[in-house]
Short mmCIF file of C-alpha atoms in Angstrom, two decimals:
data_model
loop_
_atom_site.label_atom_id
_atom_site.label_comp_id
_atom_site.label_asym_id
_atom_site.label_seq_id
_atom_site.Cartn_x
_atom_site.Cartn_y
_atom_site.Cartn_z
CA MET A 1452 -15.00 12.65 122.71
CA LYS A 1453 -14.73 8.87 123.08
CA LYS A 1454 -17.28 8.40 120.27
CA LYS A 1455 -15.25 10.67 118.00
CA LEU A 1456 -12.03 8.79 118.77
CA LEU A 1457 -13.80 5.46 118.17
CA THR A 1458 -15.20 6.72 114.87
CA ILE A 1459 -11.76 7.95 113.76
CA ALA A 1460 -10.21 4.59 114.73
CA ILE A 1461 -12.84 2.63 112.80
CA LEU A 1462 -12.47 4.85 109.71
CA SER A 1463 -8.67 4.59 109.89
CA SER A 1464 -8.80 0.80 110.10
CA MET A 1465 -11.24 0.65 107.16
CA ILE A 1466 -9.01 2.89 105.04
CA SER A 1467 -5.93 0.82 105.94
CA ALA A 1468 -7.70 -2.45 105.12
CA SER A 1469 -8.95 -0.99 101.85
CA ALA A 1470 -5.44 0.16 100.94
CA ILE A 1471 -3.97 -3.26 101.72
CA ALA A 1472 -6.66 -5.02 99.68
CA GLU A 1473 -6.08 -2.64 96.77
CA GLU A 1474 -2.32 -3.21 96.97
CA ILE A 1475 -2.81 -6.99 96.94
CA ASN A 1476 -5.33 -6.78 94.11
CA ASN A 1477 -2.98 -4.63 92.02
CA ASP A 1478 0.09 -6.74 92.79
CA ILE A 1479 0.49 -7.87 89.17
CA ASP A 1480 3.80 -8.00 87.33
CA MET A 1481 3.18 -8.99 83.70
CA SER A 1482 6.93 -9.04 83.02
CA ASP A 1483 7.47 -11.82 85.59
CA PRO A 1484 7.11 -15.26 83.88
CA THR A 1485 6.21 -16.87 87.22
CA ASP A 1486 3.62 -14.29 88.29
CA VAL A 1487 0.01 -15.42 88.38
CA SER A 1488 -3.05 -13.43 87.35
CA THR A 1489 -6.25 -13.93 85.41
CA SER A 1490 -5.56 -12.78 81.88
CA VAL A 1491 -6.08 -13.39 78.16
CA GLY A 1492 -3.80 -12.83 75.19
CA ALA A 1493 -3.72 -13.09 71.42
CA SER A 1494 -0.93 -12.89 68.86
CA TYR A 1495 -0.21 -13.25 65.16
CA GLY A 1496 2.98 -13.93 63.25
CA ASN A 1497 4.60 -16.02 60.54
CA ASP A 1498 3.39 -19.22 62.29
CA GLY A 1499 -0.25 -18.17 62.40
CA PHE A 1500 -2.73 -16.97 65.01
CA ASN A 1501 -2.27 -17.86 68.69
CA ILE A 1502 -4.40 -17.44 71.81
CA LYS A 1503 -3.78 -17.98 75.51
CA GLY A 1504 -5.59 -17.62 78.81
CA GLN A 1505 -4.46 -17.69 82.43
CA LEU A 1506 -6.64 -18.36 85.47
CA MET A 1507 -5.54 -17.49 88.98
CA LEU A 1508 -6.41 -20.30 91.41
CA SER A 1509 -5.03 -18.76 94.60
CA GLU A 1510 -3.74 -15.24 95.17
CA LYS A 1511 -1.41 -13.48 97.54
CA SER A 1512 -3.12 -12.29 100.71
CA ALA A 1513 -2.20 -10.35 103.83
CA THR A 1514 -1.31 -13.65 105.54
CA SER A 1515 -0.01 -15.77 102.63
CA GLY A 1516 2.42 -15.12 99.81
CA GLN A 1517 1.44 -18.19 97.79
CA LYS A 1518 0.05 -17.69 94.27
CA SER A 1519 -0.98 -20.43 91.85
CA GLY A 1520 -2.69 -20.68 88.49
CA VAL A 1521 -3.08 -22.47 85.16
CA ILE A 1522 -2.24 -21.29 81.63
CA PHE A 1523 -3.70 -22.66 78.39
CA GLU A 1524 -2.19 -21.83 75.00
CA ALA A 1525 -3.25 -22.74 71.46
CA LYS A 1526 -0.71 -22.02 68.73
CA ASN A 1527 -1.48 -21.73 65.02
CA VAL A 1528 -5.19 -22.07 65.76
CA PHE A 1529 -6.19 -22.15 62.08
CA ASN A 1530 -3.42 -24.59 61.07
CA GLU A 1531 -1.85 -22.17 58.59
CA ASP A 1532 0.92 -23.27 56.19
CA ALA A 1533 0.35 -26.95 56.99
CA ASP A 1534 2.41 -28.48 54.19
CA THR A 1535 4.87 -30.82 55.97
CA PRO A 1536 4.48 -34.42 54.72
CA LYS A 1537 3.51 -36.97 57.38
CA PHE A 1538 4.22 -40.70 57.49
CA SER A 1539 1.14 -42.64 56.36
CA GLY A 1540 2.38 -46.24 56.41
CA MET A 1541 4.40 -48.80 54.46
CA VAL A 1542 3.55 -50.32 51.08
CA SER A 1543 5.04 -53.27 49.22
CA HIS A 1544 7.15 -52.38 46.19
CA PRO A 1545 8.01 -55.13 43.65
CA THR A 1546 11.63 -53.96 43.44
CA TYR A 1547 12.43 -52.18 46.70
CA GLY A 1548 10.31 -54.19 49.12
CA SER A 1549 8.64 -52.24 51.95
CA VAL A 1550 8.61 -48.53 51.14
CA PRO A 1551 7.42 -45.71 53.43
CA THR A 1552 4.69 -43.38 52.21
CA PHE A 1553 4.05 -39.79 53.24
CA ASN A 1554 0.57 -39.12 51.92
CA ASP A 1555 -0.71 -37.33 55.03
CA THR A 1556 0.04 -33.77 56.16
CA LYS A 1557 1.33 -32.82 59.60
CA ILE A 1558 -1.05 -30.66 61.65
CA GLU A 1559 0.78 -27.48 62.67
CA ARG A 1560 -1.65 -26.60 65.47
CA SER A 1561 -0.40 -27.32 69.00
CA PHE A 1562 -1.61 -26.87 72.57
CA ARG A 1563 0.12 -26.17 75.86
CA LEU A 1564 -1.19 -26.49 79.41
CA ARG A 1565 0.80 -25.31 82.45
CA TYR A 1566 0.23 -25.24 86.18
CA GLY A 1567 2.43 -23.17 88.48
CA THR A 1568 2.65 -22.13 92.08
CA ILE A 1569 5.08 -19.62 93.58
CA ASN A 1570 5.78 -18.34 97.09
CA THR A 1571 6.18 -14.60 96.60
CA ASN A 1572 7.96 -14.27 99.95
CA ASN A 1573 10.96 -16.46 99.03
CA GLY A 1574 10.55 -16.76 95.23
CA ILE A 1575 10.51 -20.58 95.25
CA GLY A 1576 7.87 -22.67 93.51
CA TRP A 1577 7.27 -25.44 90.99
CA SER A 1578 5.39 -25.95 87.76
CA ALA A 1579 4.06 -28.66 85.47
CA ASP A 1580 4.13 -28.24 81.70
CA ALA A 1581 2.40 -30.30 78.97
CA VAL A 1582 2.72 -29.68 75.22
CA PHE A 1583 0.47 -31.54 72.75
CA GLY A 1584 1.13 -31.65 69.01
CA ASP A 1585 1.49 -33.67 65.84
CA HIS A 1586 4.75 -35.38 64.84
CA PRO A 1587 5.53 -36.02 61.14
CA PHE A 1588 6.42 -39.66 61.86
CA TYR A 1589 4.99 -40.69 65.23
CA GLY A 1590 1.64 -38.89 64.99
CA ASN A 1591 0.02 -37.41 68.10
CA PHE A 1592 2.50 -36.75 70.90
CA ALA A 1593 2.73 -35.06 74.29
CA VAL A 1594 5.75 -33.75 76.19
CA ILE A 1595 4.90 -33.71 79.91
CA GLN A 1596 7.34 -32.34 82.51
CA ALA A 1597 7.41 -30.89 86.02
CA GLY A 1598 10.02 -29.33 88.24
CA PRO A 1599 11.11 -26.55 90.62
CA VAL A 1600 11.58 -22.86 89.85
CA MET A 1601 13.54 -20.20 91.74
CA THR A 1602 13.56 -16.40 91.62
CA ILE A 1603 17.00 -14.75 91.73
CA PRO A 1604 17.14 -10.94 91.89
CA VAL A 1605 20.54 -9.93 90.47
CA THR A 1606 19.91 -6.19 90.61
CA LYS A 1607 16.83 -4.00 90.94
CA ASP A 1608 16.26 -4.22 87.18
CA LEU A 1609 17.71 -7.66 86.40
CA TYR A 1610 16.03 -10.91 87.49
CA ILE A 1611 16.59 -14.54 86.48
CA TRP A 1612 14.39 -17.60 87.01
CA PRO A 1613 16.09 -21.00 86.58
CA ILE A 1614 13.79 -24.02 86.06
CA LEU A 1615 14.71 -27.71 86.00
CA TYR A 1616 12.14 -30.01 84.40
CA ALA A 1617 11.98 -33.80 84.20
CA GLY A 1618 9.33 -35.81 82.41
CA ALA A 1619 8.45 -38.01 79.46
CA VAL A 1620 7.55 -37.98 75.79
CA VAL A 1621 4.36 -39.89 75.02
CA VAL A 1622 3.66 -40.78 71.36
CA GLU A 1623 0.91 -42.48 69.44
CA ASP A 1624 1.61 -46.18 68.88
CA ASN A 1625 1.91 -46.52 65.09
CA MET A 1626 3.37 -50.03 65.01
CA SER A 1627 0.56 -51.19 62.71
CA GLN A 1628 1.85 -48.73 60.08
CA LEU A 1629 5.40 -50.07 60.08
CA LEU A 1630 4.44 -53.05 57.90
CA PRO A 1631 2.42 -53.11 54.67
CA PRO A 1632 -1.30 -53.74 55.43
CA GLU A 1633 -1.24 -57.37 54.24
CA LYS A 1634 1.83 -58.19 56.36
CA ALA A 1635 0.47 -56.33 59.40
CA ALA A 1636 -2.77 -58.32 59.14
CA ALA A 1637 -0.88 -61.62 58.79
CA ALA A 1638 1.25 -60.76 61.83
CA ASN A 1639 -1.88 -59.69 63.75
CA MET A 1640 -0.13 -56.38 64.44
CA SER A 1641 -2.28 -53.55 65.77
CA SER A 1642 -1.85 -50.35 67.73
CA SER A 1643 -1.97 -50.65 71.51
CA GLY A 1644 -2.70 -46.94 72.03
CA ILE A 1645 0.32 -44.94 73.25
CA ASP A 1646 4.00 -45.48 74.00
CA ILE A 1647 6.41 -43.68 76.31
CA ALA A 1648 9.14 -42.93 73.80
CA SER A 1649 11.63 -41.25 76.15
CA THR A 1650 12.22 -39.82 79.57
CA ILE A 1651 13.78 -36.37 79.32
CA MET A 1652 15.20 -33.46 81.29
CA THR A 1653 15.03 -29.76 80.39
CA GLY A 1654 17.02 -26.90 81.87
CA MET A 1655 15.50 -23.46 81.32
CA ILE A 1656 16.40 -19.92 82.33
CA TYR A 1657 14.23 -16.81 82.08
CA THR A 1658 16.09 -13.49 82.20
CA ARG A 1659 14.24 -10.17 82.49
CA TYR A 1660 15.71 -6.71 82.29
CA THR A 1661 13.56 -3.66 83.05
CA LEU A 1662 14.49 -0.80 80.75
CA SER A 1663 12.07 1.75 82.18
CA GLU A 1664 8.63 2.02 83.73
CA HIS A 1665 6.99 1.02 80.44
CA TYR A 1666 9.60 -1.12 78.65
CA TRP A 1667 11.18 -4.46 79.51
CA VAL A 1668 12.93 -7.37 77.79
CA LEU A 1669 12.43 -11.07 78.58
CA LEU A 1670 14.82 -13.75 77.30
CA SER A 1671 14.22 -17.48 77.71
CA THR A 1672 16.65 -20.24 76.79
CA SER A 1673 16.22 -23.99 77.21
CA TYR A 1674 18.11 -27.19 76.52
CA THR A 1675 16.53 -30.66 76.44
CA GLU A 1676 18.22 -34.06 76.53
CA GLU A 1677 16.88 -37.58 76.83
CA LEU A 1678 17.57 -39.65 79.95
CA GLN A 1679 16.34 -42.97 78.55
CA GLY A 1680 14.63 -44.15 75.39
CA LYS A 1681 14.69 -42.49 71.99
CA SER A 1682 17.15 -39.70 71.38
CA TRP A 1683 15.48 -36.29 71.64
CA HIS A 1684 17.41 -34.71 68.75
CA ASP A 1685 18.62 -37.57 66.48
CA ASP A 1686 16.93 -38.01 63.11
CA VAL A 1687 13.95 -40.34 62.82
CA LEU A 1688 15.98 -42.51 60.43
CA ASP A 1689 18.48 -42.97 63.27
CA GLY A 1690 15.75 -43.90 65.74
CA GLY A 1691 15.36 -40.45 67.31
CA LEU A 1692 12.51 -38.00 67.82
CA GLN A 1693 14.15 -35.29 65.67
CA MET A 1694 13.25 -32.43 68.05
CA PRO A 1695 15.29 -29.26 68.69
CA SER A 1696 17.51 -29.61 71.75
CA PHE A 1697 18.07 -25.86 72.11
CA GLN A 1698 15.42 -23.13 71.98
CA GLY A 1699 15.75 -19.40 72.52
CA GLU A 1700 13.04 -16.75 72.66
CA ILE A 1701 13.15 -13.00 73.25
CA ALA A 1702 10.28 -10.60 73.92
CA VAL A 1703 10.49 -6.82 73.90
CA ALA A 1704 7.43 -5.38 75.63
CA TYR A 1705 5.68 -2.07 76.00
CA GLN A 1706 3.79 -2.08 79.32
CA MET A 1707 0.85 0.24 78.66
CA ASN A 1708 -0.33 0.03 82.27
CA LYS A 1709 -0.39 -2.54 85.09
CA ARG A 1710 -2.80 -4.78 83.16
CA GLN A 1711 -2.01 -4.34 79.46
CA ASN A 1712 1.03 -4.87 77.32
CA ILE A 1713 2.14 -5.34 73.72
CA ARG A 1714 5.07 -7.62 72.92
CA LEU A 1715 7.30 -8.22 69.93
CA ASN A 1716 8.59 -11.81 70.03
CA TYR A 1717 11.28 -13.78 68.21
CA LYS A 1718 12.03 -17.50 68.62
CA THR A 1719 14.77 -19.72 67.20
CA ASP A 1720 16.13 -23.26 67.71
CA ASN A 1721 18.88 -25.55 66.45
CA SER A 1722 16.63 -27.69 64.25
CA ASP A 1723 16.94 -27.75 60.47
CA ASP A 1724 13.26 -28.68 60.16
CA THR A 1725 11.73 -25.49 61.58
CA ASP A 1726 11.99 -21.84 60.61
CA ASP A 1727 12.51 -19.02 63.08
CA SER A 1728 9.28 -17.52 64.41
CA TYR A 1729 8.23 -13.94 65.09
CA TRP A 1730 4.93 -12.52 66.23
CA VAL A 1731 3.15 -9.51 67.77
CA GLU A 1732 1.22 -10.17 70.99
CA TYR A 1733 -1.35 -8.34 73.10
CA ASN A 1734 -2.13 -9.30 76.73
CA GLN A 1735 -4.87 -8.12 79.08
CA ALA A 1736 -4.93 -8.96 82.80
CA PHE A 1737 -7.99 -8.62 85.02
#
């Protein structure tokens, strides 16, 4: 009798442990922008072909609610529709003096690398975000920021995640291009590598509404302003970076199952230099 009771107890504990492990392993919410899993995704739209991958570094366990991971994104992988003129230097004109030239073409491909960690018990975490791209005047640039994130459940179906970022804009030093070659050589002017153009702050809010078991909507809005240095949104001719201060993006998703979804995305901003974007996206978690 004792052996039977012991056997039943052992089997019960094994089943319970297996159930807990399965629950933890399946604890994936692909509609949550702060959730962490190992996944891949691909999309295509009017701005070209994009890919992304996420790697879970630490996962929720029976004793810890902390999850962390990294996300890598490459947008417009094949550099489609790259026709924006790019500053290529100054030349001497007999009548007008030093004249800017735009003989190069801006590369439309960009990369994004993010690290995030979230405590699933209290919904508080932080993330670091780095975007790398090509600027039509300053050349290679990076926007690097970090800050806290919070999870706020408004109702069972409505959640918001406010994020406050602070960081810097790093640009390629193109001082040697700001004078005609003969004058730059006479002044012994050369590039010193990179410059910190500005320090900035970005406020962002994700809002998700669950429509049903298989459909949800995710809205993200952000506003960026400089703290010091070059203006984030002023024109280059006025000494600014000429970047959009406001960005909005909406995704309508069909959640096929716990680990697969298809999204329709639309993105807009307040810049006159960029068109609105739309794309279809597929994601697979593991």
